[in-house]
mmCIF file of C-alpha atoms in Angstrom:
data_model
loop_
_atom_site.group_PDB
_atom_site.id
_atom_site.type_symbol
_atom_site.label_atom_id
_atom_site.label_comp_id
_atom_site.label_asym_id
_atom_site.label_seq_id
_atom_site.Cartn_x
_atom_site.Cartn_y
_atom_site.Cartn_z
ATOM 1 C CA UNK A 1 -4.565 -41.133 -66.495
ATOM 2 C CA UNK A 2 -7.866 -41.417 -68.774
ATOM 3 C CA UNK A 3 -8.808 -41.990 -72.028
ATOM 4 C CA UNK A 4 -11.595 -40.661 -74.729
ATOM 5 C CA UNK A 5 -12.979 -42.825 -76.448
ATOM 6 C CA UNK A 6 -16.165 -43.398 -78.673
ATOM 7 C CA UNK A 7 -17.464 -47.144 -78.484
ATOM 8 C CA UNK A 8 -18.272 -48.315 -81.611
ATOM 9 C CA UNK A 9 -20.688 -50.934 -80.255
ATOM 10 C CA UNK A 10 -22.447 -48.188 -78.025
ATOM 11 C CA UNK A 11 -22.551 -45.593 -80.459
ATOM 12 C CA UNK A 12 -25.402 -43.352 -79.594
ATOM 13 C CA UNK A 13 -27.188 -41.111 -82.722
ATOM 14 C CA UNK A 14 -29.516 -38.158 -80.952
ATOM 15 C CA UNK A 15 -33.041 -38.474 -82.559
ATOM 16 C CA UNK A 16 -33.070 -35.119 -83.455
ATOM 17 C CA UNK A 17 -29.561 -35.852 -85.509
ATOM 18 C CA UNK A 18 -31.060 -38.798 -86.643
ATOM 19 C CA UNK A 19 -33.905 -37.546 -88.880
ATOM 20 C CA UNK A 20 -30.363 -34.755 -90.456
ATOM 21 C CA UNK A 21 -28.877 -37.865 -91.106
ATOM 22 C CA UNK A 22 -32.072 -39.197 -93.059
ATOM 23 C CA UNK A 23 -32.654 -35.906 -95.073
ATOM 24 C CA UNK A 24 -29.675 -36.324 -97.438
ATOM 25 C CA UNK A 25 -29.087 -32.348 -96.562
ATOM 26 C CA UNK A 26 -25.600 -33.345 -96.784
ATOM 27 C CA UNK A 27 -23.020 -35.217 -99.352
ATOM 28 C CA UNK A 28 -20.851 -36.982 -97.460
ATOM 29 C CA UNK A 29 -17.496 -37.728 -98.964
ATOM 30 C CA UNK A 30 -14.027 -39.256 -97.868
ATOM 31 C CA UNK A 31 -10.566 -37.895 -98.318
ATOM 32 C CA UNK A 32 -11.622 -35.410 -101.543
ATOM 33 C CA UNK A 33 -10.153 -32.340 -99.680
ATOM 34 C CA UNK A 34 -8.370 -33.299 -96.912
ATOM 35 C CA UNK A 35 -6.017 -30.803 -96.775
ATOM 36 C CA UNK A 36 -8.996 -28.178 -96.489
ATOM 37 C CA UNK A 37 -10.498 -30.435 -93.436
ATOM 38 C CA UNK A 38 -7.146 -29.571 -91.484
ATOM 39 C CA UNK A 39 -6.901 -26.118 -91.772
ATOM 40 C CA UNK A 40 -10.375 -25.279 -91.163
ATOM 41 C CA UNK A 41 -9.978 -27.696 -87.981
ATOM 42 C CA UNK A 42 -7.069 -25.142 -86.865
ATOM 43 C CA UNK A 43 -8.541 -22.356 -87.661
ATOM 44 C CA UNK A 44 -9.612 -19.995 -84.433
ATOM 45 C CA UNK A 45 -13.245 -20.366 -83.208
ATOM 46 C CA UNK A 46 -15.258 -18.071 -80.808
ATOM 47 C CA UNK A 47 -14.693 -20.396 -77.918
ATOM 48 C CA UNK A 48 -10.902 -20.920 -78.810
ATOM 49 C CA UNK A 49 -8.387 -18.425 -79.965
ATOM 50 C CA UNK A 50 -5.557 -20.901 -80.185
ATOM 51 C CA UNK A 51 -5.458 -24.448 -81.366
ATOM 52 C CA UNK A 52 -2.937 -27.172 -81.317
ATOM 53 C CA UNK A 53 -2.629 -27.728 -85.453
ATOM 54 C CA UNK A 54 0.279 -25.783 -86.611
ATOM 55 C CA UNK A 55 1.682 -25.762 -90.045
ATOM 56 C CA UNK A 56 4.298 -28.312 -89.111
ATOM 57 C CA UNK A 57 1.448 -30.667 -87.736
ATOM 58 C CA UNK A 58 -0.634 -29.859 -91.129
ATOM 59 C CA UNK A 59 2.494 -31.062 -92.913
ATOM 60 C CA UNK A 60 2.759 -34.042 -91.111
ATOM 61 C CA UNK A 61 -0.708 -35.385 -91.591
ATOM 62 C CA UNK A 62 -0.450 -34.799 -95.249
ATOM 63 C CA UNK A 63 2.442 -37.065 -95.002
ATOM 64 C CA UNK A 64 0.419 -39.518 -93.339
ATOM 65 C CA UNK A 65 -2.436 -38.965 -95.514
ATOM 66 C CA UNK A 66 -0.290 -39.289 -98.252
ATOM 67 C CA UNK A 67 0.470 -42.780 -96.711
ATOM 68 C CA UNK A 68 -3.141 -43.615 -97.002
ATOM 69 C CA UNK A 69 -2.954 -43.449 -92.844
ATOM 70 C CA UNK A 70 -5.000 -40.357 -92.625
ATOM 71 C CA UNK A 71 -8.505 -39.869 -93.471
ATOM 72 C CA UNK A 72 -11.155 -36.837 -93.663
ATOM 73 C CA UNK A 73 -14.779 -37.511 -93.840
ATOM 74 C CA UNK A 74 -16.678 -34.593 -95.115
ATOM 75 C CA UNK A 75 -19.926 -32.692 -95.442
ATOM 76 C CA UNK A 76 -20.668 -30.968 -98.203
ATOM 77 C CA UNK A 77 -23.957 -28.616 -99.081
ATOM 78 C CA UNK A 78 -24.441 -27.748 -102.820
ATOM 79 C CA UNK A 79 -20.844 -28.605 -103.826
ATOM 80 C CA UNK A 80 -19.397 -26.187 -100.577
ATOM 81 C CA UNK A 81 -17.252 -27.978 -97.408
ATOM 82 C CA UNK A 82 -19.642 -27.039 -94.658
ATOM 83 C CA UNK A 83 -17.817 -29.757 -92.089
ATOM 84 C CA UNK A 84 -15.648 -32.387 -91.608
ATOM 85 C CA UNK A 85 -13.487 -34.562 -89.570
ATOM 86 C CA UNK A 86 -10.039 -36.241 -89.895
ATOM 87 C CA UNK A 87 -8.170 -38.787 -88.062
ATOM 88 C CA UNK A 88 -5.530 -41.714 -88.714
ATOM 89 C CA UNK A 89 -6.413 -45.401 -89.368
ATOM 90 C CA UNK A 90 -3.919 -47.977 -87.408
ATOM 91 C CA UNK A 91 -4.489 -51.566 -87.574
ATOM 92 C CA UNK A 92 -8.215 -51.411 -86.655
ATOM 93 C CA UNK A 93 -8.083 -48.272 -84.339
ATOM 94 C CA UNK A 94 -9.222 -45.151 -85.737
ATOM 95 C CA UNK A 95 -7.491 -41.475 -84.114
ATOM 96 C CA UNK A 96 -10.050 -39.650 -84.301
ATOM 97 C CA UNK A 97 -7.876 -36.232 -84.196
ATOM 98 C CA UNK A 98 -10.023 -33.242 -84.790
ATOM 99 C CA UNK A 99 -13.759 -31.694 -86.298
ATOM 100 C CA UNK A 100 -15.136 -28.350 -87.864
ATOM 101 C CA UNK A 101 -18.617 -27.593 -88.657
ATOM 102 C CA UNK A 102 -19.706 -24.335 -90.236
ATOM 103 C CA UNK A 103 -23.104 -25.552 -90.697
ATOM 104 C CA UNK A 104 -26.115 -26.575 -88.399
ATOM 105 C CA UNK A 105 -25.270 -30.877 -87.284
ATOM 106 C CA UNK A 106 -22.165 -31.176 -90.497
ATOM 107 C CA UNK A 107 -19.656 -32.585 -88.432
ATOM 108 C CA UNK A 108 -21.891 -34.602 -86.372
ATOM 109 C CA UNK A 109 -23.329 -35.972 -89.573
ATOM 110 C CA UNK A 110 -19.717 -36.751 -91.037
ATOM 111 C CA UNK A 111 -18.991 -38.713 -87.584
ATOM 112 C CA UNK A 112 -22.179 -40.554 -88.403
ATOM 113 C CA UNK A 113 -20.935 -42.011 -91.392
ATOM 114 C CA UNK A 114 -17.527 -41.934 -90.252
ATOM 115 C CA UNK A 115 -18.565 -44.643 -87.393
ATOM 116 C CA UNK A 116 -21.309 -46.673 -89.773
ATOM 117 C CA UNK A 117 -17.499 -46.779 -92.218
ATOM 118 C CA UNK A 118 -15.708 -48.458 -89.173
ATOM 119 C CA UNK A 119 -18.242 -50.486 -88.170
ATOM 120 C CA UNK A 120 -18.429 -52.443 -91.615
ATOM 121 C CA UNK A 121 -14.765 -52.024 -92.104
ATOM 122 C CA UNK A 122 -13.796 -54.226 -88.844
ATOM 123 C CA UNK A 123 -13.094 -51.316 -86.647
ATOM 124 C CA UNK A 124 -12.437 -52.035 -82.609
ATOM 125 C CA UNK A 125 -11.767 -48.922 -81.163
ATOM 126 C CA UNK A 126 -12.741 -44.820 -81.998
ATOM 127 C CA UNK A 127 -10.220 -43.189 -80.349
ATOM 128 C CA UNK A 128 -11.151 -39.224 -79.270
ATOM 129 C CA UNK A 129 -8.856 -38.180 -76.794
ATOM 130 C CA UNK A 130 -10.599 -36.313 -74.485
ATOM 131 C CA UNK A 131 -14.231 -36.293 -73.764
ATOM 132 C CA UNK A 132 -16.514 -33.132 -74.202
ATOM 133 C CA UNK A 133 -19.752 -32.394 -74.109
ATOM 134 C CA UNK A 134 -20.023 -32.179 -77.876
ATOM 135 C CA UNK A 135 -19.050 -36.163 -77.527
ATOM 136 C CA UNK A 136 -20.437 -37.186 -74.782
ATOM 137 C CA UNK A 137 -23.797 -37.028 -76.284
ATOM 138 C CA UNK A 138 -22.690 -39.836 -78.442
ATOM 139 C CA UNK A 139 -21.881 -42.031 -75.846
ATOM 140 C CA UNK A 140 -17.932 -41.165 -75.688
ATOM 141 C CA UNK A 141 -16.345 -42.574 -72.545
ATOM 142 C CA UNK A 142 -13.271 -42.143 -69.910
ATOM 143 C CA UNK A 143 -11.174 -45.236 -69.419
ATOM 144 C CA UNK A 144 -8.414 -45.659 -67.517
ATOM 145 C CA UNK A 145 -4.606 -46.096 -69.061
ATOM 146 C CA UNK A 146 -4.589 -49.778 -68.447
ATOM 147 C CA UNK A 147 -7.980 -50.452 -69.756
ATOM 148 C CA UNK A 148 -7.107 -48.003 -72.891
ATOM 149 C CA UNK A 149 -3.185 -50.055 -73.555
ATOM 150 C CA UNK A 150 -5.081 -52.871 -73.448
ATOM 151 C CA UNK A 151 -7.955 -52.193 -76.322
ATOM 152 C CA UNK A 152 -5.526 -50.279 -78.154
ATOM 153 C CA UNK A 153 -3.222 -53.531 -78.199
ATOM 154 C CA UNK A 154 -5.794 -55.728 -79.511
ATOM 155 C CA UNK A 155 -6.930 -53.118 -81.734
ATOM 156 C CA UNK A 156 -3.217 -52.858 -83.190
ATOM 157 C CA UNK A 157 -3.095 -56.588 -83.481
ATOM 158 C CA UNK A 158 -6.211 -56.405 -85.682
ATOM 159 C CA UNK A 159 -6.034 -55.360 -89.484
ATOM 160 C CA UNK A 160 -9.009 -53.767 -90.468
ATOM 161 C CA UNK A 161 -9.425 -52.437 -94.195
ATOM 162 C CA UNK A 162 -10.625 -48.136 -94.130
ATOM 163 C CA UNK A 163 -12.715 -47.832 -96.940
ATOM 164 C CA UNK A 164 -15.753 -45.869 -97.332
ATOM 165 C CA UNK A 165 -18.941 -46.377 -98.527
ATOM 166 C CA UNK A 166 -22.194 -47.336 -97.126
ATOM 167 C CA UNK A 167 -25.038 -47.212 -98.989
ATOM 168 C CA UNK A 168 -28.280 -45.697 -97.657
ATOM 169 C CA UNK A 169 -29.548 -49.254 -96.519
ATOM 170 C CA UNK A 170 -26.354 -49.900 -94.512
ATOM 171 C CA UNK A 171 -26.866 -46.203 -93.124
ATOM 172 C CA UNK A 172 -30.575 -46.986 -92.230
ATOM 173 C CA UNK A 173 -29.015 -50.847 -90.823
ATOM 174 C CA UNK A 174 -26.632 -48.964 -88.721
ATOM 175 C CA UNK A 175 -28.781 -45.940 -87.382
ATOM 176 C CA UNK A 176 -31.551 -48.795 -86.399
ATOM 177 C CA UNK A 177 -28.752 -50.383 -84.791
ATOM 178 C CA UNK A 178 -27.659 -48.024 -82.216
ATOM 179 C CA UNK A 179 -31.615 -47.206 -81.919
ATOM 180 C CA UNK A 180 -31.556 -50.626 -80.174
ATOM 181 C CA UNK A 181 -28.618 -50.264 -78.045
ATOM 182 C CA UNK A 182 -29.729 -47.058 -77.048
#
């Protein structure tokens, strides 16, 4: 019946998260191990013994990554994948599809730049799935089914371009940004 999703024109950065950001702590990269995102998105965690990405899923998103469909945004310390994100890029809706962090604020940082990336790429809608706490703080939302066909419709329609790169004056442009929505 409901919807997660992230509103890229309400995007909300914590301050705290804000100044991580700022520090440069991490390199942030795009699809240069996204294989390696994946599994250490399925792997177990202390709150979850289970998780929903099998090999036969892993396979598949390498297929679609393959495509150039699939994307992983990454956080790296000192040359080391310390968290990460990947999803799948349709028309201009990003799937937003699962996150690890093995490292204090590395995936949040990676959805940072991930967002900033759709934002100047022509984005219209962040799809998460569900809402948790962990994305609530960043303003994610529940909509309805017919609220969510219809965005995801016009967001289909759309073509938007994934490509990343912003520099660190777009970054500081788009974290001012949401500092005056928020």
């Amino acid at each position: 019946e409901k919807r997660g999703i992230l509103p890229l024109d309400r995007f909300h950065i914590p301050r705290r998260l804000r100044r991580r950001v700022r520090s440069g702590l991490y390199d942030v990269r795009c699809n240069t191990a996204f294989e390696e995102v994946i599994r250490r998105c399925a792997r177990p965690a202390p709150d979850r013994t289970e998780t929903w990405i099998n090999e036969e899923i892993i396979r598949l998103y390498i297929e679609l990554y393959k495509m150039g469909r699939a994307h992983s945004i990454e956080a790296w310390k000192d040359d080391v994948l310390v968290g990460g994100l990947y999803g799948v890029a349709l028309g201009a809706a990003f799937f937003g599809e699962s996150m690890f962090s093995e490292a204090v604020d590395a995936s949040k940082v990676a959805l940072v730049h991930l967002v900033a990336n759709l934002k100047k790429c022509g984005f219209r809608l962040l799809d998460a799935q569900f809402v948790t706490l962990h994305l609530a703080q960043f303003g994610a939302v529940e909509i309805h089914r017919s609220g969510y066909r219809q965005l995801l419709s016009s967001a289909l329609d759309l073509q938007a371009d994934f490509h990343f790169g912003v520099d660190e004056a777009e970054l500081a442009s788009f974290m001012q940004s949401t500092t005056q929505m928020s």
